[in-house]
Short mmCIF file of C-alpha atoms in Angstrom, two decimals:
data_model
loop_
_atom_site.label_atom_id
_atom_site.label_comp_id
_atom_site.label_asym_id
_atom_site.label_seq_id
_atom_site.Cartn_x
_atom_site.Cartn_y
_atom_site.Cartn_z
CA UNK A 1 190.67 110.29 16.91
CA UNK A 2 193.06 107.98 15.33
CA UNK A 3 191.57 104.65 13.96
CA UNK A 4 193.96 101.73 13.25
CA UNK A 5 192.70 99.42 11.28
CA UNK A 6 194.83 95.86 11.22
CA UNK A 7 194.67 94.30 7.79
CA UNK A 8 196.14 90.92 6.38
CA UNK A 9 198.01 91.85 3.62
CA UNK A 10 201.34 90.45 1.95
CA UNK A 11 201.51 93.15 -0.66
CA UNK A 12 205.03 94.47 -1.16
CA UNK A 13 206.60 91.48 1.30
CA UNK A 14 207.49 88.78 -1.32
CA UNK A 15 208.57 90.61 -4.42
CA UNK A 16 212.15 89.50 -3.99
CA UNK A 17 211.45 86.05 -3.73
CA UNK A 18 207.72 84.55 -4.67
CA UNK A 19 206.80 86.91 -7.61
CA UNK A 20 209.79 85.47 -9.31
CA UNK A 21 208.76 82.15 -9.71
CA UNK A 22 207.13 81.72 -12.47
CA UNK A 23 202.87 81.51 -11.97
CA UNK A 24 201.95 78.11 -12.92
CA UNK A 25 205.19 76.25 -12.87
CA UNK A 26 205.26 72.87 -10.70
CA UNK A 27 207.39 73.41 -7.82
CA UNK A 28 208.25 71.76 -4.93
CA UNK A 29 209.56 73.38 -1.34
CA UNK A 30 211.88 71.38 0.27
CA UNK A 31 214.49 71.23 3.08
CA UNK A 32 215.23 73.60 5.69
CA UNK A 33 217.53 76.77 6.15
CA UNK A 34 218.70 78.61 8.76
CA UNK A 35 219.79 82.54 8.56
CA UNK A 36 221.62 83.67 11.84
CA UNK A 37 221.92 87.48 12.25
CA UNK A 38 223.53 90.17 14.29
CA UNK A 39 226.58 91.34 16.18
CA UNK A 40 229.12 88.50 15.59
CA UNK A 41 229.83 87.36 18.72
CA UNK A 42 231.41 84.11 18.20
CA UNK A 43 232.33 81.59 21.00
CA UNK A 44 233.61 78.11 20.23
CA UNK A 45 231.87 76.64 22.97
CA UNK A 46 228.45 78.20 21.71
CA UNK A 47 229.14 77.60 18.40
CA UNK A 48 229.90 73.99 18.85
CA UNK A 49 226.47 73.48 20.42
CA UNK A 50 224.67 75.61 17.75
CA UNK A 51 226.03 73.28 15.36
CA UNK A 52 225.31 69.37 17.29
CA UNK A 53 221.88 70.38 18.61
CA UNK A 54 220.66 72.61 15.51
CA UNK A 55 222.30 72.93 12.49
CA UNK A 56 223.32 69.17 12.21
CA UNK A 57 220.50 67.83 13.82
CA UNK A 58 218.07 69.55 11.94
CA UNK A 59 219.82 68.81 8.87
CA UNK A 60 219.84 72.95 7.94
CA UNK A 61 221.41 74.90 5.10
CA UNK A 62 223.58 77.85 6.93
CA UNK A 63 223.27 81.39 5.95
CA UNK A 64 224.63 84.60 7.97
CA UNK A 65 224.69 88.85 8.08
CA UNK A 66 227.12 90.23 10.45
CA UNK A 67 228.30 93.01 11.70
CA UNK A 68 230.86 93.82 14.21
CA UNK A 69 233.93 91.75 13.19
CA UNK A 70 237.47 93.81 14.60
CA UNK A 71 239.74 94.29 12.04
CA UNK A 72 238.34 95.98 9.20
CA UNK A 73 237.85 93.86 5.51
CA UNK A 74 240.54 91.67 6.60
CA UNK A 75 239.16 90.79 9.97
CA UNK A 76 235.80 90.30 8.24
CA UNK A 77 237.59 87.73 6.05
CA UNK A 78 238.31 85.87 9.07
CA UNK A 79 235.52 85.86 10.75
CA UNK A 80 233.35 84.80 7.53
CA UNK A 81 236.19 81.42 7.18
CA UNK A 82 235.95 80.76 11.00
CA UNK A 83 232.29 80.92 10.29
CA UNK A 84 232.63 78.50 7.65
CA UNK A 85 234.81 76.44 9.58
CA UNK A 86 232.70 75.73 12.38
CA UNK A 87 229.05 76.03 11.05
CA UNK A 88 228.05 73.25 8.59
CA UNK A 89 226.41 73.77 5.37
CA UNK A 90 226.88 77.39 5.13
CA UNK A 91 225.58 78.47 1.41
CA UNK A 92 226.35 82.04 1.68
CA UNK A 93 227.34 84.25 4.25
CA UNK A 94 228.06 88.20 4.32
CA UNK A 95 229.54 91.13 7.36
CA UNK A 96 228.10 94.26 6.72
CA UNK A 97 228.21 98.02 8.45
CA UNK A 98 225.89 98.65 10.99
CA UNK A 99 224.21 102.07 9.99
CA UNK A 100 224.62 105.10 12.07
CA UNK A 101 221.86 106.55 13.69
CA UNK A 102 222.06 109.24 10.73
CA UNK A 103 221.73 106.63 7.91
CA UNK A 104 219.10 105.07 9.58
CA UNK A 105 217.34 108.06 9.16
CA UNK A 106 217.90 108.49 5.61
CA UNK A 107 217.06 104.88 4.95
CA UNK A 108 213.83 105.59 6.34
CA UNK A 109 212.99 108.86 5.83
CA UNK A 110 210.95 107.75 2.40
CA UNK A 111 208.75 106.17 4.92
CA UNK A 112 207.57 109.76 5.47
CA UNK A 113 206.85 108.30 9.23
CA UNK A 114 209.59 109.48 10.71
CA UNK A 115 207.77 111.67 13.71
CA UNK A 116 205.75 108.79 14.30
CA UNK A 117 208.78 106.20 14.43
CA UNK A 118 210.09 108.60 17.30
CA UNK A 119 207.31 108.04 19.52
CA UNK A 120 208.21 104.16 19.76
CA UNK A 121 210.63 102.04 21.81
CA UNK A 122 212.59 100.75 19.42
CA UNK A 123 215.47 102.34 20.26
CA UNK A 124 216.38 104.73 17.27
CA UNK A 125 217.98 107.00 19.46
CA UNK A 126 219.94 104.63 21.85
CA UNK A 127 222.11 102.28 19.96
CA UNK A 128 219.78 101.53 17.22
CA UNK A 129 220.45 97.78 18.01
CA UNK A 130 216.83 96.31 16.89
CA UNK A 131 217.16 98.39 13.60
CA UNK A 132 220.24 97.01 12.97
CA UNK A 133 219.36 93.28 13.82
CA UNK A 134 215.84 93.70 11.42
CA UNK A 135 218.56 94.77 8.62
CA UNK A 136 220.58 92.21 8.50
CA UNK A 137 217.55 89.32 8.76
CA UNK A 138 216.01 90.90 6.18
CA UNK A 139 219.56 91.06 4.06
CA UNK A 140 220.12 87.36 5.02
CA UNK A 141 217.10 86.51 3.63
CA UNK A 142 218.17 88.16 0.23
CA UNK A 143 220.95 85.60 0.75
CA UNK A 144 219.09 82.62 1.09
CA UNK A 145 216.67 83.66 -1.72
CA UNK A 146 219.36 83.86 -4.12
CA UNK A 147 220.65 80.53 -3.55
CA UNK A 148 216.88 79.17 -4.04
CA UNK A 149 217.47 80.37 -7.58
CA UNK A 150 220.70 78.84 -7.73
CA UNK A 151 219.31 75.24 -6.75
CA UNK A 152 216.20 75.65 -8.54
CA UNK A 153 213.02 75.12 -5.35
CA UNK A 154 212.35 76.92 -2.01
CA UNK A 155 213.19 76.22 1.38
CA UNK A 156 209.97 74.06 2.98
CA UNK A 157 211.02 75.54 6.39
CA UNK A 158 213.10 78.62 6.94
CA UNK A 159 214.94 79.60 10.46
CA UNK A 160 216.35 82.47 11.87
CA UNK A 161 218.47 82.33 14.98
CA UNK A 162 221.94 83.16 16.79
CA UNK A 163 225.38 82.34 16.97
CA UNK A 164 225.76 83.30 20.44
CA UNK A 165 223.29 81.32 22.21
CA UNK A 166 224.05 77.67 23.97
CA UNK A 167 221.97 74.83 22.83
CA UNK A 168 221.22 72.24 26.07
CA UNK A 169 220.00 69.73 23.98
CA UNK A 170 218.72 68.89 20.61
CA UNK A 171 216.39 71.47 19.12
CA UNK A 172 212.68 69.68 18.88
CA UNK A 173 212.42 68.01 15.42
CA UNK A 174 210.66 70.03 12.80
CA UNK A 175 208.22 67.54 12.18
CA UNK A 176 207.18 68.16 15.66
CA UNK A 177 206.34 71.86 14.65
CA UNK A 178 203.16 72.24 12.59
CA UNK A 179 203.90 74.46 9.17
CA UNK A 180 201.11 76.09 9.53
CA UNK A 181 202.70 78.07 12.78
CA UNK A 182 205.54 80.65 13.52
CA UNK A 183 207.21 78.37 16.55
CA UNK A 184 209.11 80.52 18.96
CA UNK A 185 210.52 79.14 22.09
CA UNK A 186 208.70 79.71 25.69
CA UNK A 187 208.87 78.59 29.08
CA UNK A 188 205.28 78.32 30.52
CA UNK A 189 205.96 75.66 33.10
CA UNK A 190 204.56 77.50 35.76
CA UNK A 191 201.74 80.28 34.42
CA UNK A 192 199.73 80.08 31.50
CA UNK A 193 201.95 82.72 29.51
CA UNK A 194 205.36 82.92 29.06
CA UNK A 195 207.31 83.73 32.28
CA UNK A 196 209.92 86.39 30.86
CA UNK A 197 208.58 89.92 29.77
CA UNK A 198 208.71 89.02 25.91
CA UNK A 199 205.27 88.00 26.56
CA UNK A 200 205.71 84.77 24.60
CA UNK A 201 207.22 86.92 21.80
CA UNK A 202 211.02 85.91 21.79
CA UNK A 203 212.99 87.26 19.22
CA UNK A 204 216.24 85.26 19.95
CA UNK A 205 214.75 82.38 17.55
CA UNK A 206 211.75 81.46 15.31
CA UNK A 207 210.73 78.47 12.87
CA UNK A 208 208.65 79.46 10.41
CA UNK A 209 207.27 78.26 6.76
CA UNK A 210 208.92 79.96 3.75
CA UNK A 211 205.91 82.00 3.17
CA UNK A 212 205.75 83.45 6.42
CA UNK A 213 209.69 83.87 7.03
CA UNK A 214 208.47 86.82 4.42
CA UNK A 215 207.14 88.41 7.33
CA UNK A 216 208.99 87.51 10.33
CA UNK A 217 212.22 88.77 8.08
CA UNK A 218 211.15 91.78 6.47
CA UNK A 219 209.98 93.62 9.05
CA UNK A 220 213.02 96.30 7.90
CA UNK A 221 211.21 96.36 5.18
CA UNK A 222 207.57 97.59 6.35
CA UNK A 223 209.80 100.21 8.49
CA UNK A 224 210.80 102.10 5.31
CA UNK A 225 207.88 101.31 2.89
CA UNK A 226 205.87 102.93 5.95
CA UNK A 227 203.18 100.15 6.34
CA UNK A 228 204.71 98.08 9.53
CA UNK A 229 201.73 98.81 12.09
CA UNK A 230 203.14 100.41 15.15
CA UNK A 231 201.75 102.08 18.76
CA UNK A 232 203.99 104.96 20.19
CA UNK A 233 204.80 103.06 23.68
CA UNK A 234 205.44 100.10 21.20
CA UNK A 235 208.67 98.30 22.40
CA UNK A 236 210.54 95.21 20.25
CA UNK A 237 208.97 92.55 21.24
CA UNK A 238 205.22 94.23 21.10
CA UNK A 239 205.87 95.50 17.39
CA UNK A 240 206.96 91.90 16.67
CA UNK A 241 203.12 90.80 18.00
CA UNK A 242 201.84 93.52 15.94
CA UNK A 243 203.00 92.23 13.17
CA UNK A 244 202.52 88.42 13.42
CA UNK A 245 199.52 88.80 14.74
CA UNK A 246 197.15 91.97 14.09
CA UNK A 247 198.68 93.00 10.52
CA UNK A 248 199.22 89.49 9.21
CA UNK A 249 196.90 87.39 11.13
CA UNK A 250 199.37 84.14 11.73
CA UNK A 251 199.02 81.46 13.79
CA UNK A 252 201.59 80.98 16.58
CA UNK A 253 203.57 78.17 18.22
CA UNK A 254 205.55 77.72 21.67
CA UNK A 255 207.54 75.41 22.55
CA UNK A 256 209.89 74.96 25.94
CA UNK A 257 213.25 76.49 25.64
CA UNK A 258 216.14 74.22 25.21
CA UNK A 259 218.78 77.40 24.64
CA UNK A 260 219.35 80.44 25.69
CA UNK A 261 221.81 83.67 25.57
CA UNK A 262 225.80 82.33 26.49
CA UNK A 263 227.57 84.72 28.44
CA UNK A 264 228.88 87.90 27.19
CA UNK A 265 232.19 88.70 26.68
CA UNK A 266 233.49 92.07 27.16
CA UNK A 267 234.57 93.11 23.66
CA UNK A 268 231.01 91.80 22.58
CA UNK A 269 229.20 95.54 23.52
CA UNK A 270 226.27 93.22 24.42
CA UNK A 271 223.55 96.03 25.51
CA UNK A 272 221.86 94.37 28.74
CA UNK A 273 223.85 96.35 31.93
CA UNK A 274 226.56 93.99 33.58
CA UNK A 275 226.05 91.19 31.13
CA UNK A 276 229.78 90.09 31.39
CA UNK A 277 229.11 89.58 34.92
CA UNK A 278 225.87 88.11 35.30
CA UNK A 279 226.99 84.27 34.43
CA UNK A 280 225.94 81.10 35.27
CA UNK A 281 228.75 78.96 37.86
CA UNK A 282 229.73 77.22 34.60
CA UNK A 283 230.44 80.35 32.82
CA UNK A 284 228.44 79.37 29.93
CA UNK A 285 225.17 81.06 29.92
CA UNK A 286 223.57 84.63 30.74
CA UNK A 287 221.59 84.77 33.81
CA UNK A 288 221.13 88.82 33.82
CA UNK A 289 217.07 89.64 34.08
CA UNK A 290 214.82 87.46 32.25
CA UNK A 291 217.91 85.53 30.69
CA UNK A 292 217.63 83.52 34.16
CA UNK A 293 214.21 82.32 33.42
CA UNK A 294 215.56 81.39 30.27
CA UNK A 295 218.39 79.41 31.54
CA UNK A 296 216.06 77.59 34.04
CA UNK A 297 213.78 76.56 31.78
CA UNK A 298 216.65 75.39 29.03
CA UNK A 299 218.36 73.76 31.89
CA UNK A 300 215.21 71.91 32.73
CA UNK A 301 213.72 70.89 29.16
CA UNK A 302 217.21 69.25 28.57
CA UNK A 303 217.55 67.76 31.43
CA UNK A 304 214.22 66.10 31.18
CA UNK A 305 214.82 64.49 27.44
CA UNK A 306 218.61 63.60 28.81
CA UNK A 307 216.62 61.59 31.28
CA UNK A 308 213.95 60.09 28.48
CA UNK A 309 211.04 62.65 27.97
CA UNK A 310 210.40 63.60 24.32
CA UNK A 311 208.57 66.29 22.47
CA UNK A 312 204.73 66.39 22.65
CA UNK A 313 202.06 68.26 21.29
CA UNK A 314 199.67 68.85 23.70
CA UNK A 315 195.91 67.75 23.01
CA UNK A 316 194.10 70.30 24.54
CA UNK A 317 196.78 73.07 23.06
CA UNK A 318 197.54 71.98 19.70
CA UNK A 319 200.03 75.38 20.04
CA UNK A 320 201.94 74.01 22.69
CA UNK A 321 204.89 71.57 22.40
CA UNK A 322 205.96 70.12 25.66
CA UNK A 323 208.45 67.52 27.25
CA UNK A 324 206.65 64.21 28.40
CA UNK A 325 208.79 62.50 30.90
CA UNK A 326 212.28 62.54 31.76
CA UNK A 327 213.23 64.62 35.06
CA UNK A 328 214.33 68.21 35.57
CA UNK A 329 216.69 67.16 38.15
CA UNK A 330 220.02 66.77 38.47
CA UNK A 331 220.24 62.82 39.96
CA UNK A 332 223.39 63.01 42.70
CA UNK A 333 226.19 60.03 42.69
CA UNK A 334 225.32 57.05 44.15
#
């Protein structure tokens, strides 16, 4: 019988970043920094809300890894100044080559787990999108680790997000979000757990400490050192409980949704069937699946601090941040 035993262990995770400060130096963490990730799919009307209700409100140091910009090194040029030009802050930010399903392979083959890996969800042998995506977080935070150097102290807080999602309102302050937590956004208005079939575990966007974006980021890493603990039957999202969770131990966050997918456009290759169809009436957000849930409970959360509510921890769930006050609906014209 096979035994899994889940262990908390950060050995191998922070070489790039913590090993190379220097052991009994005085150093202070401070600030926060963002690392968006994945296809670029870049709408200005998503893009202006990413940057009003999180980048500038949070006061956030931009990073990116891309892939997917048309027009070879030139249209990557492009895309990295209009990503300048409408992102504040932005320290560093790189468009890459997705790997083909071949590479991937190789890349992971020293893992000597590849017959294992097969038995899994994450789709390897469909598009290989969640490989891709756990690439470029993990080469974004390479990025952002470099620059630490460069200004001499760590990130306090580190995020990772996306550039095509659409913000309702203002993303709840960080001092709002304990340290000691991974925060990932969750709509549990009406059931104890979280209504979509994440389970709670959303991997559109996280706020984590610096130590612990060392796990949330790498988990590319794990795949091909051959120590990220996996189930065959193990989709995305369950891997990413796995690993917060059982192999690391963490302590987890939620807090109600105030953004959520913006509607696909068709030369995005976005992977969730009829996704450039399935819109909101506004034509803003993606209502496909669970992305309605998602837009229902954004909708809702802004709505209510529009109307006055503000973020609250709750007493009795000290991992729960919730809107007290305000109104989730619309108010007709008098």
């Amino acid at each position: 019988a096979l035994t899994l035993q889940f262990v908390k262990d950060r050995s191998g995770l922070e070489e790039s970043s913590e090993t190379s400060w220097q052991e009994g130096s005085q150093r202070m963490d401070f600030g926060a920094a963002i690392c968006f990730g994945g296809h670029w799919r870049a709408d200005t009307t998503a893009l202006s809300t990413v940057r009003a209700h999180l980048v500038e409100a949070l006061g956030l140091d931009t990073f990116g890894v891309f892939s997917g910009a048309a027009g070879g090194a030139r249209g990557c040029s492009q895309a990295a100044r209009r990503f300048r030009a409408l992102l504040p802050n932005v320290r560093a930010v790189r468009f890459v080559e997705d790997l083909s399903r071949e590479q991937q392979w190789e890349w992971l083959r020293p893992s000597d787990k590849l017959r294992f890996y097969a038995t899994t969800r994450i789709p390897v042998f469909f598009h290989g999108s969640q490989l891709h995506l756990f690439r470029k977080q993990s080469l974004c935070l390479d990025l952002l680790t470099e620059f630490e150097h460069e200004r001499g102290a760590r990130y306090a807080r580190v995020l990772y997000s996306r550039v095509d999602q659409i913000w309702g309102l203002v993303h709840p302050p960080l001092a709002s979000l304990d340290a000691a937590r991974v925060w990932i956004p969750c709509d549990y208005s009406f059931r104890e757990d979280c209504t979509t079939n994440s389970g709670g575990y959303w991997d559109n966007h996280a706020v984590t400490s610096r130590a612990d974006a060392e796990i949330y980021m790498r988990r590319w890493d794990l795949l091909r050192q051959g120590s990220a603990h996996l189930l065959p039957g193990m989709d995305g999202h369950a891997f990413l409980k796995a690993l917060l969770v059982r192999q690391y131990g963490l302590s987890l966050g939620w807090f109600l949704p105030v953004a959520g997918l913006s509607c696909c456009r068709e030369k995005w290759m976005c992977t969730f069937p009829n996704s450039t169809v399935t819109c909101s009436p506004d034509g803003l957000w993606r209502i496909g699946g669970d992305n309605l849930r998602v837009y229902q409970a954004a909708r809702n959360t802004s709505r209510k601090l529009a109307s006055g509510g503000r973020w609250v921890v709750s007493i009795e769930r000290p991992d729960r941040l919730y809107v007290e006050g305000g109104h989730s609906r619309r108010r007709s014209a008098v």
